[in-house]
Amino acid sequence: MKTLSLETDHKIKLPHDWVKELGLESGVVLEKTNDGILIRPYTAQTWGEVYAEKLQIGTPSALDLSEVSGDDLIF
């Protein structure tokens, strides 16, 4: 176990060998747990991976415009 101090702006300076060994060069993800803070390596995502979780756009259903008048439009 190694003890690290927080800098004045709440930064944590990790030992260089830890950063290399754990693959933290590109960034980290912090997760708050009941036991403290868990630091995980951040893995970059491709745009395909980012948009894979988005909702797919389907075909729009027919709109019922029977109760809409010109007064309902905002210009």
Coordinates of C-alpha atoms in Angstrom, one line a residue:
M1 CA 0.0 0.0 0.0
K2 CA 1.3 3.4 -0.9
T3 CA 0.0 6.6 0.6
L4 CA -0.5 9.7 -1.6
S5 CA -1.4 13.2 -0.7
L6 CA -3.9 15.4 -2.4
E7 CA -2.5 18.5 -4.0
T8 CA -4.2 21.8 -3.3
D9 CA -6.5 21.5 -6.4
H10 CA -7.5 18.0 -5.4
K11 CA -5.2 16.3 -7.9
I12 CA -3.6 12.9 -7.2
K13 CA -0.1 12.3 -8.5
L14 CA 0.3 8.6 -9.3
P15 CA 3.8 7.0 -9.5
H16 CA 5.0 6.8 -13.1
D17 CA 5.5 3.1 -12.9
W18 CA 1.9 2.6 -11.8
V19 CA 0.6 4.6 -14.7
K20 CA 2.6 2.6 -17.2
E21 CA 1.8 -0.8 -15.6
L22 CA -1.9 -0.1 -15.3
G23 CA -2.3 1.5 -18.8
L24 CA -3.5 4.8 -17.5
E25 CA -1.6 7.0 -20.1
S26 CA -4.7 7.9 -22.1
G27 CA -6.9 8.8 -19.1
V28 CA -8.9 7.3 -16.3
V29 CA -12.5 6.7 -15.3
L30 CA -13.3 7.4 -11.6
E31 CA -16.1 5.4 -9.9
K32 CA -17.3 6.3 -6.4
T33 CA -17.9 3.1 -4.3
N34 CA -18.9 2.5 -0.7
D35 CA -15.2 1.7 0.0
G36 CA -13.8 4.8 -1.7
I37 CA -12.8 5.7 -5.2
L38 CA -12.0 3.1 -7.9
I39 CA -9.7 4.3 -10.7
R40 CA -10.0 2.4 -14.0
P41 CA -8.2 2.9 -17.3
Y42 CA -10.1 4.8 -19.9
T43 CA -10.3 3.1 -23.2
A44 CA -11.1 5.3 -26.2
Q45 CA -14.2 4.4 -28.2
T46 CA -14.8 4.7 -31.9
W47 CA -17.7 6.7 -33.2
G48 CA -19.4 3.4 -34.2
E49 CA -19.2 2.3 -30.5
V50 CA -20.5 5.6 -29.3
Y51 CA -23.5 5.6 -31.6
A52 CA -24.2 1.9 -31.2
E53 CA -26.0 2.7 -27.9
K54 CA -28.2 5.4 -29.3
L55 CA -31.8 4.8 -30.2
Q56 CA -32.4 3.9 -33.8
I57 CA -34.7 6.1 -35.7
G58 CA -37.6 4.3 -37.1
T59 CA -40.2 5.4 -39.7
P60 CA -42.4 8.1 -38.3
S61 CA -46.1 7.2 -37.7
A62 CA -48.8 9.2 -39.5
L63 CA -49.5 12.5 -37.7
D64 CA -53.0 13.4 -36.8
L65 CA -53.3 17.1 -37.9
S66 CA -57.1 17.3 -37.6
E67 CA -56.9 19.5 -34.5
V68 CA -54.1 21.8 -35.7
S69 CA -54.8 25.1 -37.2
G70 CA -52.5 27.9 -38.6
D71 CA -52.8 29.6 -35.2
D72 CA -50.9 26.7 -33.6
L73 CA -47.8 27.4 -35.7
I74 CA -45.0 29.5 -34.3
F75 CA -42.9 31.5 -36.6

